[in-house]
Tab-separated table of C-alpha atoms and ligand atoms in Angstrom:
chain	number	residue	atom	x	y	z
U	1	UNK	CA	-169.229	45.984	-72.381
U	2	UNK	CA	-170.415	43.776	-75.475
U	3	UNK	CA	-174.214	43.737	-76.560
U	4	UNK	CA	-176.568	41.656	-74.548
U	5	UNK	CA	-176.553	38.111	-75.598
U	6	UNK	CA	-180.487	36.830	-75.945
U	7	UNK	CA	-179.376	33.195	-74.900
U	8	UNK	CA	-177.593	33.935	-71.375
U	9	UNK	CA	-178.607	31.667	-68.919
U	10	UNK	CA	-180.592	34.649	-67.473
U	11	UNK	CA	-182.706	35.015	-70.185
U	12	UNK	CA	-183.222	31.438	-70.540
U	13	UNK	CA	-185.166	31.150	-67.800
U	14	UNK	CA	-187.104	34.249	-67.725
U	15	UNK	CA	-188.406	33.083	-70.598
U	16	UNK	CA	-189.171	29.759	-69.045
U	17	UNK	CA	-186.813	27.754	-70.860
U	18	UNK	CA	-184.798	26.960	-68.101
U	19	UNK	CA	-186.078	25.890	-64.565
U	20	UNK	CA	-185.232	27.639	-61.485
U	21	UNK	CA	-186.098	27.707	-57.894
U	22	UNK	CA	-188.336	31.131	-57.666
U	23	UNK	CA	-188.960	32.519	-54.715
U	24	UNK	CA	-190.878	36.039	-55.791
U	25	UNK	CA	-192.413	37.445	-59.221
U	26	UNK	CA	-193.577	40.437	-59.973
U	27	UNK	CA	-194.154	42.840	-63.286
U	28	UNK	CA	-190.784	44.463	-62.722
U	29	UNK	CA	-188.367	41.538	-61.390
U	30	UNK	CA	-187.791	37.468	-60.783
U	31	UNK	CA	-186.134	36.219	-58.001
U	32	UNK	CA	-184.756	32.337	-57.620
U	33	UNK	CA	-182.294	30.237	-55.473
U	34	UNK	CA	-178.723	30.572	-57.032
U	35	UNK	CA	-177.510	27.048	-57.982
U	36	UNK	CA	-174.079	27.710	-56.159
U	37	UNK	CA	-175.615	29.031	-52.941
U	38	UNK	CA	-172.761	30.720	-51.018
U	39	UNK	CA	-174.642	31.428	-47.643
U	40	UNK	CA	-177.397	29.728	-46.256
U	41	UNK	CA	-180.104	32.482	-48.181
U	42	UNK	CA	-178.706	32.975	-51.525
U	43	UNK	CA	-181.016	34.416	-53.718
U	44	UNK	CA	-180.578	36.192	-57.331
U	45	UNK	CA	-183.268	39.095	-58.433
U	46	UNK	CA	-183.256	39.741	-62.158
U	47	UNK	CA	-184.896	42.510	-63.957
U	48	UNK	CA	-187.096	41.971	-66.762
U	49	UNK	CA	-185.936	43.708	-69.488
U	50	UNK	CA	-182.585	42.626	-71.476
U	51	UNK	CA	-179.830	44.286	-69.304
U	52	UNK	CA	-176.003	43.634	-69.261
U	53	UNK	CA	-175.161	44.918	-66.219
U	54	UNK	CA	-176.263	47.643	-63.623
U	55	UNK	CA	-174.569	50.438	-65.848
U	56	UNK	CA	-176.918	49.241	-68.518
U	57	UNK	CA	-179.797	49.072	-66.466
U	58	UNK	CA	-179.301	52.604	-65.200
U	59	UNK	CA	-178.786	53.937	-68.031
U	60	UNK	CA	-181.609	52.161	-70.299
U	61	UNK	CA	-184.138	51.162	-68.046
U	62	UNK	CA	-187.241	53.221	-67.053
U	63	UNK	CA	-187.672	54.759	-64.176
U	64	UNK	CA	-190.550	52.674	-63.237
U	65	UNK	CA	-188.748	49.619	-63.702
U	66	UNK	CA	-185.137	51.135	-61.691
U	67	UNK	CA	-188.100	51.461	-59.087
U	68	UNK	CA	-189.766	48.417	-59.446
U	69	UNK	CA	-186.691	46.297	-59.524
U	70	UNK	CA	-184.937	47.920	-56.211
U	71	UNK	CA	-188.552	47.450	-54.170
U	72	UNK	CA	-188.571	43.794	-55.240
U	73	UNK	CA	-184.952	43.356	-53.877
U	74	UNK	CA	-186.236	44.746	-50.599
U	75	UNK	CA	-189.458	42.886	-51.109
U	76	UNK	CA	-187.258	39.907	-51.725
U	77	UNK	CA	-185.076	40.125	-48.398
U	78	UNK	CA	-188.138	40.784	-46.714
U	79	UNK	CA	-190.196	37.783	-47.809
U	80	UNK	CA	-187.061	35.493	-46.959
U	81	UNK	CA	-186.904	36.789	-43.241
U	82	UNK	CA	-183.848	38.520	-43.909
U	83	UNK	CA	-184.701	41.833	-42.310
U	84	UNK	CA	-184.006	41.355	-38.829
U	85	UNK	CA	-180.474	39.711	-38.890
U	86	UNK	CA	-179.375	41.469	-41.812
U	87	UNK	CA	-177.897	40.543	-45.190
U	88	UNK	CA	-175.839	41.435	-48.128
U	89	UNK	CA	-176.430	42.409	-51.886
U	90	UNK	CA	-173.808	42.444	-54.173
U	91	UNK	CA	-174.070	43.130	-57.827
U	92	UNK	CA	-170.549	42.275	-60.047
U	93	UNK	CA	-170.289	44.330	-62.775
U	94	UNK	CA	-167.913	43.247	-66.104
U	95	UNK	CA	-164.122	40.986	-65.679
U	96	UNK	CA	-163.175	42.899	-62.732
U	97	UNK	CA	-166.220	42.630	-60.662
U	98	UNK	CA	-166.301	39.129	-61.496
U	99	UNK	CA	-169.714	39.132	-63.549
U	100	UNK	CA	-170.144	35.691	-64.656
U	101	UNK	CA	-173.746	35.680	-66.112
U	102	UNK	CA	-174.430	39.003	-68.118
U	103	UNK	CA	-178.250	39.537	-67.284
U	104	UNK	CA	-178.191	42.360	-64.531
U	105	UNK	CA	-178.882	40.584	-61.441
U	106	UNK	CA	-178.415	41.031	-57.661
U	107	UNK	CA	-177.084	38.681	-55.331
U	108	UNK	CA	-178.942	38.379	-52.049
U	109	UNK	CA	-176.716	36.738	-49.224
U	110	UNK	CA	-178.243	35.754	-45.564
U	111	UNK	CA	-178.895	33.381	-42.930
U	112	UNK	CA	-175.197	33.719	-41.571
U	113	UNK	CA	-172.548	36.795	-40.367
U	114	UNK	CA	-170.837	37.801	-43.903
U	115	UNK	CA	-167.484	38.539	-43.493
U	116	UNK	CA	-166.102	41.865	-44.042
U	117	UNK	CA	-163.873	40.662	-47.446
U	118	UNK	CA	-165.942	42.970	-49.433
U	119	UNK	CA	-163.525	43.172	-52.028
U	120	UNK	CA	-162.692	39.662	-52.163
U	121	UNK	CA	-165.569	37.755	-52.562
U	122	UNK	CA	-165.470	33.826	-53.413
U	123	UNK	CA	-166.154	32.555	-56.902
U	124	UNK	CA	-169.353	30.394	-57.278
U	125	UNK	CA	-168.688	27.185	-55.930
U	126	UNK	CA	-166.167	28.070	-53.547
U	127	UNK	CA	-166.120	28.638	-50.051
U	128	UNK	CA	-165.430	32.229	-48.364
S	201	AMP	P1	-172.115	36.662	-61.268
S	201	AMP	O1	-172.431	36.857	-62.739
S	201	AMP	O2	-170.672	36.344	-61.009
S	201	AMP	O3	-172.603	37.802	-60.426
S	201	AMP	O4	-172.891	35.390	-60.740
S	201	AMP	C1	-173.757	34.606	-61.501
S	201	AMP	C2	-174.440	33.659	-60.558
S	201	AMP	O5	-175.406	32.929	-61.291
S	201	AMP	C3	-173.525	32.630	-59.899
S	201	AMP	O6	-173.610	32.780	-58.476
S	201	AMP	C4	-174.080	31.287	-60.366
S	201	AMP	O7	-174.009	30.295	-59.372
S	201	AMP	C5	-175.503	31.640	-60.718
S	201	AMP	N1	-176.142	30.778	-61.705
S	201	AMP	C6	-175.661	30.401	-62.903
S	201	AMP	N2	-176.551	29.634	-63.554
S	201	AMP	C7	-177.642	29.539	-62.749
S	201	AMP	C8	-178.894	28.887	-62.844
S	201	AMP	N3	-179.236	28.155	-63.923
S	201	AMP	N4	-179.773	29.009	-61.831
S	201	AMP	C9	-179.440	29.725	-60.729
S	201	AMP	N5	-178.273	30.378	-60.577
S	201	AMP	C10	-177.374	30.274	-61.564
Protein backbone atom coordinates (compact mmCIF):
# COMPACT_ATOMS: atom_id res chain seq x y z
CA UNK A 1 0.00 0.00 0.00
CA UNK A 2 1.50 3.52 -1.11
CA UNK A 3 2.78 6.09 1.61
CA UNK A 4 0.22 8.09 3.44
CA UNK A 5 -0.84 11.08 1.55
CA UNK A 6 -0.84 14.33 4.14
CA UNK A 7 -3.81 15.94 2.10
CA UNK A 8 -6.52 12.98 2.27
CA UNK A 9 -9.70 14.19 3.09
CA UNK A 10 -9.07 12.53 6.52
CA UNK A 11 -6.39 14.54 7.39
CA UNK A 12 -7.99 17.57 6.19
CA UNK A 13 -10.22 17.74 8.71
CA UNK A 14 -8.39 16.53 11.64
CA UNK A 15 -6.50 19.26 11.14
CA UNK A 16 -9.52 21.47 10.97
CA UNK A 17 -9.35 22.36 7.50
CA UNK A 18 -12.29 20.71 6.55
CA UNK A 19 -15.68 20.75 8.50
CA UNK A 20 -17.38 17.76 9.69
CA UNK A 21 -20.24 16.73 11.79
CA UNK A 22 -18.33 15.39 15.15
CA UNK A 23 -19.96 13.52 17.36
CA UNK A 24 -16.95 12.46 20.01
CA UNK A 25 -13.17 13.68 20.57
CA UNK A 26 -10.79 12.45 22.50
CA UNK A 27 -6.66 12.37 22.73
CA UNK A 28 -6.60 9.10 20.83
CA UNK A 29 -9.56 9.35 18.12
CA UNK A 30 -12.34 11.74 16.17
CA UNK A 31 -15.51 10.60 15.33
CA UNK A 32 -18.08 12.51 12.71
CA UNK A 33 -21.27 11.80 10.61
CA UNK A 34 -20.17 10.22 7.21
CA UNK A 35 -21.43 12.50 4.38
CA UNK A 36 -22.94 9.38 2.51
CA UNK A 37 -24.74 7.96 5.55
CA UNK A 38 -25.72 4.37 4.62
CA UNK A 39 -27.94 3.52 7.74
CA UNK A 40 -29.73 5.72 9.83
CA UNK A 41 -26.35 6.00 12.49
CA UNK A 42 -23.44 6.22 10.28
CA UNK A 43 -20.59 7.34 11.96
CA UNK A 44 -16.66 7.28 10.98
CA UNK A 45 -13.88 7.10 14.00
CA UNK A 46 -10.43 8.14 12.85
CA UNK A 47 -7.26 7.76 14.68
CA UNK A 48 -4.99 10.51 15.22
CA UNK A 49 -1.89 9.72 13.95
CA UNK A 50 -1.18 9.46 9.98
CA UNK A 51 -2.37 5.85 9.22
CA UNK A 52 -3.16 4.19 5.80
CA UNK A 53 -5.08 1.55 6.79
CA UNK A 54 -5.64 -0.88 9.81
CA UNK A 55 -2.45 -2.94 8.74
CA UNK A 56 -0.63 0.31 9.17
CA UNK A 57 -2.13 1.19 12.26
CA UNK A 58 -1.31 -2.17 13.80
CA UNK A 59 1.72 -2.27 12.86
CA UNK A 60 2.93 1.51 13.60
CA UNK A 61 0.78 2.71 16.12
CA UNK A 62 1.40 2.53 19.92
CA UNK A 63 -0.11 0.48 22.01
CA UNK A 64 -1.72 3.20 23.87
CA UNK A 65 -3.19 4.62 20.93
CA UNK A 66 -4.42 0.70 19.34
CA UNK A 67 -6.09 1.04 22.90
CA UNK A 68 -7.28 4.33 22.88
CA UNK A 69 -8.69 4.20 19.42
CA UNK A 70 -10.75 0.70 19.90
CA UNK A 71 -12.32 2.21 23.46
CA UNK A 72 -13.42 5.32 21.55
CA UNK A 73 -15.18 3.08 18.89
CA UNK A 74 -17.01 1.45 21.77
CA UNK A 75 -17.26 4.79 23.46
CA UNK A 76 -18.60 5.99 20.17
CA UNK A 77 -21.48 3.27 19.71
CA UNK A 78 -22.20 3.80 23.15
CA UNK A 79 -22.71 7.57 23.19
CA UNK A 80 -24.99 7.15 19.96
CA UNK A 81 -27.40 4.61 21.78
CA UNK A 82 -26.22 1.94 19.72
CA UNK A 83 -25.65 -0.65 22.41
CA UNK A 84 -28.88 -2.10 22.95
CA UNK A 85 -30.10 -2.84 19.32
CA UNK A 86 -26.83 -3.53 18.05
CA UNK A 87 -24.68 -2.30 15.16
CA UNK A 88 -21.96 -2.90 12.72
CA UNK A 89 -18.24 -1.75 12.20
CA UNK A 90 -16.60 -2.30 9.18
CA UNK A 91 -13.15 -1.16 8.31
CA UNK A 92 -12.14 -1.59 4.20
CA UNK A 93 -8.78 -2.12 3.81
CA UNK A 94 -6.85 -1.29 0.14
CA UNK A 95 -8.84 -1.91 -3.78
CA UNK A 96 -10.34 -5.03 -2.65
CA UNK A 97 -11.89 -3.99 0.54
CA UNK A 98 -13.10 -1.06 -1.17
CA UNK A 99 -11.03 1.66 0.88
CA UNK A 100 -11.94 4.85 -0.62
CA UNK A 101 -10.36 7.44 1.80
CA UNK A 102 -6.80 6.22 3.00
CA UNK A 103 -6.81 7.60 6.69
CA UNK A 104 -7.56 4.40 8.86
CA UNK A 105 -11.03 4.82 9.86
CA UNK A 106 -13.98 2.70 11.09
CA UNK A 107 -17.34 2.72 9.88
CA UNK A 108 -20.04 2.64 12.53
CA UNK A 109 -23.52 1.45 11.07
CA UNK A 110 -26.94 1.52 13.31
CA UNK A 111 -30.35 2.54 13.85
CA UNK A 112 -31.69 -0.30 11.45
CA UNK A 113 -31.29 -4.50 11.00
CA UNK A 114 -27.98 -4.74 8.67
CA UNK A 115 -28.27 -7.29 6.36
CA UNK A 116 -26.15 -10.25 6.40
CA UNK A 117 -24.21 -9.23 2.77
CA UNK A 118 -21.08 -8.95 4.69
CA UNK A 119 -19.06 -9.38 1.80
CA UNK A 120 -20.95 -7.23 -0.41
CA UNK A 121 -21.36 -4.09 1.02
CA UNK A 122 -22.80 -0.95 -1.02
CA UNK A 123 -20.52 1.78 -2.30
CA UNK A 124 -21.05 5.27 -0.70
CA UNK A 125 -23.99 6.69 -2.08
CA UNK A 126 -25.75 3.68 -2.89
CA UNK A 127 -28.35 1.82 -1.38
CA UNK A 128 -27.87 -1.86 0.19
P1 LIG B 1 -14.02 3.86 2.69
O1 LIG B 1 -12.66 4.49 2.48
O2 LIG B 1 -14.56 3.19 1.46
O3 LIG B 1 -14.05 2.96 3.89
O4 LIG B 1 -15.07 5.00 3.00
C1 LIG B 1 -14.77 6.36 3.10
C2 LIG B 1 -16.00 7.04 3.63
O5 LIG B 1 -15.69 8.40 3.85
C3 LIG B 1 -17.21 7.01 2.69
O6 LIG B 1 -18.30 6.37 3.36
C4 LIG B 1 -17.49 8.49 2.41
O7 LIG B 1 -18.87 8.77 2.32
C5 LIG B 1 -16.86 9.16 3.60
N1 LIG B 1 -16.44 10.54 3.40
C6 LIG B 1 -15.70 11.04 2.39
N2 LIG B 1 -15.48 12.35 2.56
C7 LIG B 1 -16.09 12.70 3.73
C8 LIG B 1 -16.23 13.90 4.46
N3 LIG B 1 -15.70 15.06 4.03
N4 LIG B 1 -16.92 13.89 5.62
C9 LIG B 1 -17.48 12.74 6.06
N5 LIG B 1 -17.37 11.55 5.42
C10 LIG B 1 -16.70 11.53 4.26
Amino acid sequence: MSAYDRNNVFARILRGELPCKKVYEDEFALAFHDIHPLAPVHVLVIPKGEYVSQADFCAQASDALVVGFWRAVARVANELGLEAEGYRIVANHGPNGGQLVFHFHVHVFGGRPMSHRMGNMPRPGQQE
